[in-house]
CSV table of C-alpha atoms in Angstrom, one decimal:
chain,number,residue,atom,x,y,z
X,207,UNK,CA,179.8,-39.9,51.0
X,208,UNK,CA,180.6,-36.3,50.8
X,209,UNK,CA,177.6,-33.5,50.5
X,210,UNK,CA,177.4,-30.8,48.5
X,211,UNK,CA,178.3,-28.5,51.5
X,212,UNK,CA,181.1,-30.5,52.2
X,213,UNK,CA,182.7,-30.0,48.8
X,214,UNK,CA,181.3,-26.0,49.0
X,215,UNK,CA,183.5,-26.0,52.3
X,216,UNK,CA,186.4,-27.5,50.4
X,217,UNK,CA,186.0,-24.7,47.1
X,218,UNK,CA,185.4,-21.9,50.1
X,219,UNK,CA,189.1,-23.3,51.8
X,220,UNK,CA,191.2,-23.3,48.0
X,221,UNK,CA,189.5,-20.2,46.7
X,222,UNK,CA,191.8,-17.8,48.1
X,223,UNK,CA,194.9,-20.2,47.8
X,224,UNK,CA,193.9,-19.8,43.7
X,225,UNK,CA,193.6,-16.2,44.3
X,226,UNK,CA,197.1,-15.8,45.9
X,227,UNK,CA,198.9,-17.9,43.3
X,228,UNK,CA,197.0,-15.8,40.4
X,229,UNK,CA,198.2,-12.6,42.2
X,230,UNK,CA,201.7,-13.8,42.3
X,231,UNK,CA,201.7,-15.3,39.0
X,232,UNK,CA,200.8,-11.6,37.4
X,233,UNK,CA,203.6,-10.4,39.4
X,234,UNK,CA,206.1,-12.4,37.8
X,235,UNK,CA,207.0,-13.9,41.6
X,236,UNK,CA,209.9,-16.5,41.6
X,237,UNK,CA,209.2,-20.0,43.7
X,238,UNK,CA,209.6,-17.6,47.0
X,239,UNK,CA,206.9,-15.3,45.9
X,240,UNK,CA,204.4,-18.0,45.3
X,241,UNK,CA,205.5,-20.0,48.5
X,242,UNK,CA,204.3,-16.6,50.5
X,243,UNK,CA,201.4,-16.3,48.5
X,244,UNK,CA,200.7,-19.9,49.6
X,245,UNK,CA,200.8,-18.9,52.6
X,246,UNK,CA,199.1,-15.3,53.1
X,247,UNK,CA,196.1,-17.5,51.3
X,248,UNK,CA,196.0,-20.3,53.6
X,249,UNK,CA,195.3,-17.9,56.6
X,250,UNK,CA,192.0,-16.7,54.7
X,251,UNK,CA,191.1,-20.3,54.0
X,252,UNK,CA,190.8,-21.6,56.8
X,253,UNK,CA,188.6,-18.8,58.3
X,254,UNK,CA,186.4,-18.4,55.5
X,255,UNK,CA,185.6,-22.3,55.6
X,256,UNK,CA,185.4,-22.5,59.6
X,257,UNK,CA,183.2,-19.3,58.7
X,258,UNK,CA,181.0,-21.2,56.4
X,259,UNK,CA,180.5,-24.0,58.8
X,260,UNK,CA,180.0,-22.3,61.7
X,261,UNK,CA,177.2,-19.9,60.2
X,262,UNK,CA,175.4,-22.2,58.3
X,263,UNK,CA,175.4,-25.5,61.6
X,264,UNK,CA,173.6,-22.0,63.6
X,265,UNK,CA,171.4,-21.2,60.9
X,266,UNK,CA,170.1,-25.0,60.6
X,267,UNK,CA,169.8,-25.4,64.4
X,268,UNK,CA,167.7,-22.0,64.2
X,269,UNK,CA,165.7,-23.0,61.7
X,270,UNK,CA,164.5,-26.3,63.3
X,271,UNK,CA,163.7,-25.3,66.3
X,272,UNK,CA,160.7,-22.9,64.3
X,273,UNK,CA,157.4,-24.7,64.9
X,274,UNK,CA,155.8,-26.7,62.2
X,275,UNK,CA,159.6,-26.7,60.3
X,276,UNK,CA,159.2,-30.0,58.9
X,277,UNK,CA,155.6,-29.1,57.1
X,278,UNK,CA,157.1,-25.9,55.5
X,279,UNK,CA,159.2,-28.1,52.3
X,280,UNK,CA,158.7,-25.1,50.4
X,281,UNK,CA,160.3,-22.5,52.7
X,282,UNK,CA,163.0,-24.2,53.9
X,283,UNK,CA,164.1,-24.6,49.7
X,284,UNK,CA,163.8,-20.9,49.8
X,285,UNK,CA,166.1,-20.7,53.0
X,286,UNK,CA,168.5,-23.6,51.5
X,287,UNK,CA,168.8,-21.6,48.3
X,288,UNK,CA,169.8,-18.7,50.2
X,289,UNK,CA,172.7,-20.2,52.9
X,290,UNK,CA,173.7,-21.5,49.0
X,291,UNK,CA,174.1,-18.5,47.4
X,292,UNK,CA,175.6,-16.8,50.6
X,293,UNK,CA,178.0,-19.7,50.5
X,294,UNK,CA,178.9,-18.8,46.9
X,295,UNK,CA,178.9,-15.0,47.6
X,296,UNK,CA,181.5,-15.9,50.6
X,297,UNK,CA,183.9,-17.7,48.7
X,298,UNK,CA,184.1,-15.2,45.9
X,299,UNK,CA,184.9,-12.4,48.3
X,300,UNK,CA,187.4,-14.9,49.9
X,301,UNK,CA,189.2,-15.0,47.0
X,302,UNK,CA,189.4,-11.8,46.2
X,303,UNK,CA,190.6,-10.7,49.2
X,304,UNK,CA,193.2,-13.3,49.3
X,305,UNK,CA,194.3,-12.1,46.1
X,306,UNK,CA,194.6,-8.2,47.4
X,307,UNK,CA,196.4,-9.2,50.3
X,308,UNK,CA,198.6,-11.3,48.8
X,309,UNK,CA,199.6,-8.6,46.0
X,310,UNK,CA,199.8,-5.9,48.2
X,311,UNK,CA,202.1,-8.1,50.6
X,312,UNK,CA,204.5,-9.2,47.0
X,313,UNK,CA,204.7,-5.5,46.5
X,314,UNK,CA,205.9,-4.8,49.8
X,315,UNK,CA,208.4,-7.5,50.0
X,316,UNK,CA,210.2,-7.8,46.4
C-alpha cells in the first residue's frame, strides 16, 4: 500500500521534470532540447525527494522521542499539517527552479 507521503515523494521527484519540459516547450526546443531538459530536471528530482525524506524520517524521530508524544493527538495534527504543507511548499519551489535552470541552460546552448 502506498501512503500519502509516498506519493508526495513521487509528485516532489516529477515536479521539476514537468517544469523542465514546460520551459523547453515555450522555447520551441526540438527532441534534443527536451532530452536536456529531461535531464537538468532529473538532477533536482532526485534531491528534492531524497530532501523530503530525509527531513521529514528526522523530524518524526524528533518528535517521538518528546515525552508524553503519543497523548498529544492534537499537536502532532498541527505538526503533520505543517511537514505537509512544507512538503508542498518544497515541491513548488522544485519546480520552479527546475524550470529556471533548465531555460537558462536552453538559452545558453541553442
Amino acid at each position: 500500500m502506498v501512503s500519502l507521503w509516498d506519493l508526495l515523494t513521487l509528485i516532489c521527484f516529477v515536479m521539476p521534470i514537468g517544469g523542465a519540459l514546460a520551459s523547453a516547450q515555450s522555447f520551441k526546443a526540438g527532441l534534443g532540447g527536451q532530452a536536456l531538459a529531461v535531464a537538468i530536471g532529473t538532477v533536482p528530482g532526485v534531491f528534492c525527494a531524497w530532501t523530503v525524506r530525509v527531513v521529514s524520517k528526522a523530524i518524526v524521530a524528533k518528535l517521538q522521542r518528546r515525552p508524553n508524544w503519543d497523548h498529544a493527538a492534537p499537536l502532532q495534527r498541527w505538526f503533520f499539517r505543517g511537514l505537509f504543507f512544507a512538503a508542498l511548499v518544497w515541491i513548488v519551489f522544485a519546480g520552479f527552479l527546475s524550470g529556471g535552470v533548465s531555460l537558462a541552460v536552453l538559452r545558453l546552448a541553442f
